[in-house]
């Protein structure tokens, strides 16, 4: 289960880039040659770092939070259908804490951040995490909305209950928290590509 959750979040983060940057080229670090793109940094400061790092943190906090709620509610299964208010609280808790853990680790070990700037980076990302997480309230409602639109089978499956909600949440958390839309929120290499007019899709 944790591995499947991690994979789902990795894919959701990748797909969210299409929503946030539909005409920009993304920097996937060491994977860039496979896409016919140059490499600046193989990992740090690239979308790959974000995809893998955030997914790992969210998978951990998601499962930890669900286990905690199951224990408090004395229930073997925890879901939005059975515990709507608690599940919304869980959504805020696991997203906010997971993203914050990632930001703290990034500020501590990312070699591209100067030692004297690490605390400022952490503070900046803490506020962005707060802003971004506050937009994710709707995530538990996505699957019921899909079912209400006449696609109950899709809503009950992995895509409708996990991948689509996570993709939308990634887009709003990153977009609103870090202003990661269009030509904003790009790293140096992505900005170079955008300036060169090489705005092909991902």
mmCIF file of C-alpha atoms in Angstrom:
data_model
loop_
_atom_site.group_PDB
_atom_site.id
_atom_site.type_symbol
_atom_site.label_atom_id
_atom_site.label_comp_id
_atom_site.label_asym_id
_atom_site.label_seq_id
_atom_site.Cartn_x
_atom_site.Cartn_y
_atom_site.Cartn_z
ATOM 1 C CA UNK A 1 0.000 0.000 0.000
ATOM 2 C CA UNK A 2 2.643 2.648 0.859
ATOM 3 C CA UNK A 3 4.514 1.834 -2.366
ATOM 4 C CA UNK A 4 1.313 2.157 -4.412
ATOM 5 C CA UNK A 5 0.568 5.462 -2.692
ATOM 6 C CA UNK A 6 4.092 6.680 -3.461
ATOM 7 C CA UNK A 7 3.737 5.702 -7.137
ATOM 8 C CA UNK A 8 0.334 7.395 -7.332
ATOM 9 C CA UNK A 9 1.723 10.630 -5.927
ATOM 10 C CA UNK A 10 4.713 10.516 -8.283
ATOM 11 C CA UNK A 11 2.382 10.193 -11.259
ATOM 12 C CA UNK A 12 -0.009 12.838 -9.898
ATOM 13 C CA UNK A 13 2.820 15.357 -9.500
ATOM 14 C CA UNK A 14 4.005 14.676 -13.037
ATOM 15 C CA UNK A 15 0.500 15.044 -14.481
ATOM 16 C CA UNK A 16 -0.115 18.237 -12.530
ATOM 17 C CA UNK A 17 2.687 19.854 -14.530
ATOM 18 C CA UNK A 18 0.477 19.610 -17.613
ATOM 19 C CA UNK A 19 -2.227 21.595 -15.794
ATOM 20 C CA UNK A 20 0.143 24.200 -14.403
ATOM 21 C CA UNK A 21 2.537 24.548 -17.339
ATOM 22 C CA UNK A 22 0.664 23.386 -20.443
ATOM 23 C CA UNK A 23 3.046 25.027 -22.933
ATOM 24 C CA UNK A 24 6.315 25.026 -20.997
ATOM 25 C CA UNK A 25 9.065 22.424 -21.025
ATOM 26 C CA UNK A 26 9.810 20.886 -17.635
ATOM 27 C CA UNK A 27 13.267 20.079 -16.292
ATOM 28 C CA UNK A 28 13.364 16.396 -15.311
ATOM 29 C CA UNK A 29 17.060 16.377 -14.540
ATOM 30 C CA UNK A 30 18.873 13.170 -15.467
ATOM 31 C CA UNK A 31 15.848 12.085 -17.524
ATOM 32 C CA UNK A 32 16.124 15.081 -19.850
ATOM 33 C CA UNK A 33 18.292 13.293 -22.470
ATOM 34 C CA UNK A 34 15.499 10.760 -22.977
ATOM 35 C CA UNK A 35 13.267 13.727 -23.840
ATOM 36 C CA UNK A 36 15.847 15.288 -26.119
ATOM 37 C CA UNK A 37 16.706 18.031 -23.637
ATOM 38 C CA UNK A 38 19.897 19.279 -22.081
ATOM 39 C CA UNK A 39 20.798 18.624 -18.453
ATOM 40 C CA UNK A 40 21.767 21.397 -16.059
ATOM 41 C CA UNK A 41 21.489 19.593 -12.719
ATOM 42 C CA UNK A 42 20.800 15.821 -12.640
ATOM 43 C CA UNK A 43 18.603 15.923 -9.527
ATOM 44 C CA UNK A 44 18.693 18.922 -7.157
ATOM 45 C CA UNK A 45 16.381 21.740 -8.130
ATOM 46 C CA UNK A 46 14.634 19.706 -10.822
ATOM 47 C CA UNK A 47 11.101 18.380 -11.129
ATOM 48 C CA UNK A 48 12.465 14.895 -10.404
ATOM 49 C CA UNK A 49 13.614 16.004 -6.969
ATOM 50 C CA UNK A 50 10.153 17.389 -6.246
ATOM 51 C CA UNK A 51 8.297 14.397 -7.681
ATOM 52 C CA UNK A 52 10.226 11.771 -5.720
ATOM 53 C CA UNK A 53 10.762 13.763 -2.527
ATOM 54 C CA UNK A 54 7.238 15.074 -2.046
ATOM 55 C CA UNK A 55 5.659 11.735 -2.982
ATOM 56 C CA UNK A 56 7.764 9.903 -0.402
ATOM 57 C CA UNK A 57 6.855 12.375 2.341
ATOM 58 C CA UNK A 58 3.160 12.435 1.453
ATOM 59 C CA UNK A 59 2.930 8.647 1.277
ATOM 60 C CA UNK A 60 4.426 8.419 4.775
ATOM 61 C CA UNK A 61 2.220 11.101 6.339
ATOM 62 C CA UNK A 62 -0.896 9.856 4.528
ATOM 63 C CA UNK A 63 -0.595 6.352 5.965
ATOM 64 C CA UNK A 64 0.502 7.593 9.387
ATOM 65 C CA UNK A 65 -2.445 9.981 9.603
ATOM 66 C CA UNK A 66 -4.952 7.340 8.498
ATOM 67 C CA UNK A 67 -3.591 4.905 11.071
ATOM 68 C CA UNK A 68 -3.891 7.561 13.778
ATOM 69 C CA UNK A 69 -7.473 8.391 12.853
ATOM 70 C CA UNK A 70 -8.396 4.697 12.773
ATOM 71 C CA UNK A 71 -7.009 4.337 16.281
ATOM 72 C CA UNK A 72 -8.797 7.433 17.611
ATOM 73 C CA UNK A 73 -12.097 6.552 15.937
ATOM 74 C CA UNK A 74 -11.699 2.874 16.874
ATOM 75 C CA UNK A 75 -12.458 1.741 13.348
ATOM 76 C CA UNK A 76 -10.622 -0.728 11.079
ATOM 77 C CA UNK A 77 -11.414 1.336 7.971
ATOM 78 C CA UNK A 78 -11.270 5.082 7.472
ATOM 79 C CA UNK A 79 -12.957 6.771 4.519
ATOM 80 C CA UNK A 80 -14.646 9.982 3.432
ATOM 81 C CA UNK A 81 -17.951 8.147 3.027
ATOM 82 C CA UNK A 82 -17.949 6.894 6.634
ATOM 83 C CA UNK A 83 -16.157 9.768 8.385
ATOM 84 C CA UNK A 84 -16.485 12.913 6.193
ATOM 85 C CA UNK A 85 -15.412 15.563 8.728
ATOM 86 C CA UNK A 86 -12.522 13.524 10.076
ATOM 87 C CA UNK A 87 -11.374 12.670 6.562
ATOM 88 C CA UNK A 88 -11.263 16.333 5.534
ATOM 89 C CA UNK A 89 -9.169 17.012 8.646
ATOM 90 C CA UNK A 90 -6.916 14.104 7.689
ATOM 91 C CA UNK A 91 -6.496 15.612 4.220
ATOM 92 C CA UNK A 92 -5.244 18.923 5.604
ATOM 93 C CA UNK A 93 -3.029 17.195 8.164
ATOM 94 C CA UNK A 94 -1.252 14.739 5.883
ATOM 95 C CA UNK A 95 -0.764 17.190 3.015
ATOM 96 C CA UNK A 96 0.449 20.021 5.222
ATOM 97 C CA UNK A 97 2.760 17.857 7.306
ATOM 98 C CA UNK A 98 4.066 15.885 4.320
ATOM 99 C CA UNK A 99 4.916 18.961 2.289
ATOM 100 C CA UNK A 100 6.469 20.621 5.345
ATOM 101 C CA UNK A 101 8.681 17.587 6.008
ATOM 102 C CA UNK A 102 9.865 17.749 2.403
ATOM 103 C CA UNK A 103 10.533 21.487 2.626
ATOM 104 C CA UNK A 104 12.491 21.047 5.853
ATOM 105 C CA UNK A 105 14.619 18.270 4.350
ATOM 106 C CA UNK A 106 15.201 20.316 1.201
ATOM 107 C CA UNK A 107 16.278 23.369 3.196
ATOM 108 C CA UNK A 108 18.630 21.215 5.260
ATOM 109 C CA UNK A 109 20.422 19.188 2.581
ATOM 110 C CA UNK A 110 19.887 20.765 -0.849
ATOM 111 C CA UNK A 111 23.422 21.751 -1.982
ATOM 112 C CA UNK A 112 22.052 24.517 -4.228
ATOM 113 C CA UNK A 113 20.896 26.468 -1.143
ATOM 114 C CA UNK A 114 23.631 28.479 0.554
ATOM 115 C CA UNK A 115 24.186 27.691 4.235
ATOM 116 C CA UNK A 116 23.308 31.224 5.315
ATOM 117 C CA UNK A 117 20.025 31.097 3.405
ATOM 118 C CA UNK A 118 18.656 27.758 4.637
ATOM 119 C CA UNK A 119 16.533 29.159 7.474
ATOM 120 C CA UNK A 120 15.050 31.859 5.248
ATOM 121 C CA UNK A 121 14.265 29.193 2.639
ATOM 122 C CA UNK A 122 12.520 27.087 5.264
ATOM 123 C CA UNK A 123 10.445 30.027 6.514
ATOM 124 C CA UNK A 124 9.425 30.979 2.985
ATOM 125 C CA UNK A 125 8.383 27.432 2.152
ATOM 126 C CA UNK A 126 6.543 27.042 5.465
ATOM 127 C CA UNK A 127 4.264 29.945 4.537
ATOM 128 C CA UNK A 128 3.837 28.624 0.993
ATOM 129 C CA UNK A 129 2.912 25.229 2.469
ATOM 130 C CA UNK A 130 0.255 26.872 4.635
ATOM 131 C CA UNK A 131 -1.223 28.760 1.677
ATOM 132 C CA UNK A 132 -1.085 25.798 -0.686
ATOM 133 C CA UNK A 133 -2.479 23.256 1.772
ATOM 134 C CA UNK A 134 -5.474 25.485 2.469
ATOM 135 C CA UNK A 135 -6.560 25.011 -1.157
ATOM 136 C CA UNK A 136 -6.706 21.214 -0.922
ATOM 137 C CA UNK A 137 -9.995 21.040 1.033
ATOM 138 C CA UNK A 138 -11.837 19.744 -2.019
ATOM 139 C CA UNK A 139 -9.718 16.623 -2.621
ATOM 140 C CA UNK A 140 -12.065 14.175 -0.806
ATOM 141 C CA UNK A 141 -15.001 15.549 -2.800
ATOM 142 C CA UNK A 142 -13.514 14.789 -6.221
ATOM 143 C CA UNK A 143 -14.489 11.095 -6.363
ATOM 144 C CA UNK A 144 -18.102 11.768 -5.252
ATOM 145 C CA UNK A 145 -18.279 14.534 -7.856
ATOM 146 C CA UNK A 146 -17.090 12.141 -10.569
ATOM 147 C CA UNK A 147 -19.731 9.642 -9.502
ATOM 148 C CA UNK A 148 -22.349 12.392 -9.537
ATOM 149 C CA UNK A 149 -21.395 13.241 -13.096
ATOM 150 C CA UNK A 150 -22.398 9.749 -14.179
ATOM 151 C CA UNK A 151 -19.129 7.846 -13.856
ATOM 152 C CA UNK A 152 -19.510 5.752 -10.679
ATOM 153 C CA UNK A 153 -17.154 3.025 -11.904
ATOM 154 C CA UNK A 154 -14.428 5.573 -12.570
ATOM 155 C CA UNK A 155 -15.010 7.162 -9.161
ATOM 156 C CA UNK A 156 -14.724 3.807 -7.407
ATOM 157 C CA UNK A 157 -11.489 2.841 -9.122
ATOM 158 C CA UNK A 158 -7.900 3.914 -8.584
ATOM 159 C CA UNK A 159 -7.994 6.698 -11.177
ATOM 160 C CA UNK A 160 -11.134 8.362 -9.870
ATOM 161 C CA UNK A 161 -10.574 7.854 -6.160
ATOM 162 C CA UNK A 162 -6.819 8.432 -5.964
ATOM 163 C CA UNK A 163 -5.010 9.653 -9.099
ATOM 164 C CA UNK A 164 -7.365 12.401 -10.286
ATOM 165 C CA UNK A 165 -7.952 13.900 -6.802
ATOM 166 C CA UNK A 166 -4.219 13.858 -6.084
ATOM 167 C CA UNK A 167 -3.356 15.434 -9.445
ATOM 168 C CA UNK A 168 -5.798 18.297 -8.889
ATOM 169 C CA UNK A 169 -4.565 18.782 -5.316
ATOM 170 C CA UNK A 170 -0.943 18.876 -6.450
ATOM 171 C CA UNK A 171 -1.846 21.542 -9.016
ATOM 172 C CA UNK A 172 -3.586 23.852 -6.568
ATOM 173 C CA UNK A 173 -1.146 23.336 -3.697
ATOM 174 C CA UNK A 174 1.878 24.056 -5.896
ATOM 175 C CA UNK A 175 0.131 26.681 -7.978
ATOM 176 C CA UNK A 176 -1.372 28.712 -5.150
ATOM 177 C CA UNK A 177 1.330 28.087 -2.572
ATOM 178 C CA UNK A 178 4.334 28.708 -4.806
ATOM 179 C CA UNK A 179 2.705 30.624 -7.691
ATOM 180 C CA UNK A 180 3.749 27.736 -9.900
ATOM 181 C CA UNK A 181 1.712 28.525 -13.013
ATOM 182 C CA UNK A 182 2.657 29.227 -16.623
ATOM 183 C CA UNK A 183 6.010 31.003 -16.819
ATOM 184 C CA UNK A 184 6.063 31.510 -13.047
ATOM 185 C CA UNK A 185 7.683 28.984 -10.748
ATOM 186 C CA UNK A 186 10.209 27.807 -13.332
ATOM 187 C CA UNK A 187 13.822 26.989 -12.504
ATOM 188 C CA UNK A 188 16.704 28.569 -14.423
ATOM 189 C CA UNK A 189 16.779 25.934 -17.166
ATOM 190 C CA UNK A 190 13.000 25.978 -17.638
ATOM 191 C CA UNK A 191 13.047 29.776 -17.797
ATOM 192 C CA UNK A 192 15.766 29.585 -20.455
ATOM 193 C CA UNK A 193 13.644 27.233 -22.536
ATOM 194 C CA UNK A 194 10.609 29.454 -22.119
ATOM 195 C CA UNK A 195 12.601 32.524 -23.183
ATOM 196 C CA UNK A 196 13.850 30.680 -26.240
ATOM 197 C CA UNK A 197 10.275 30.002 -27.218
ATOM 198 C CA UNK A 198 10.673 26.232 -27.023
ATOM 199 C CA UNK A 199 7.273 25.869 -25.431
ATOM 200 C CA UNK A 200 6.447 22.374 -26.457
ATOM 201 C CA UNK A 201 4.392 20.200 -24.138
ATOM 202 C CA UNK A 202 5.966 17.939 -21.512
#
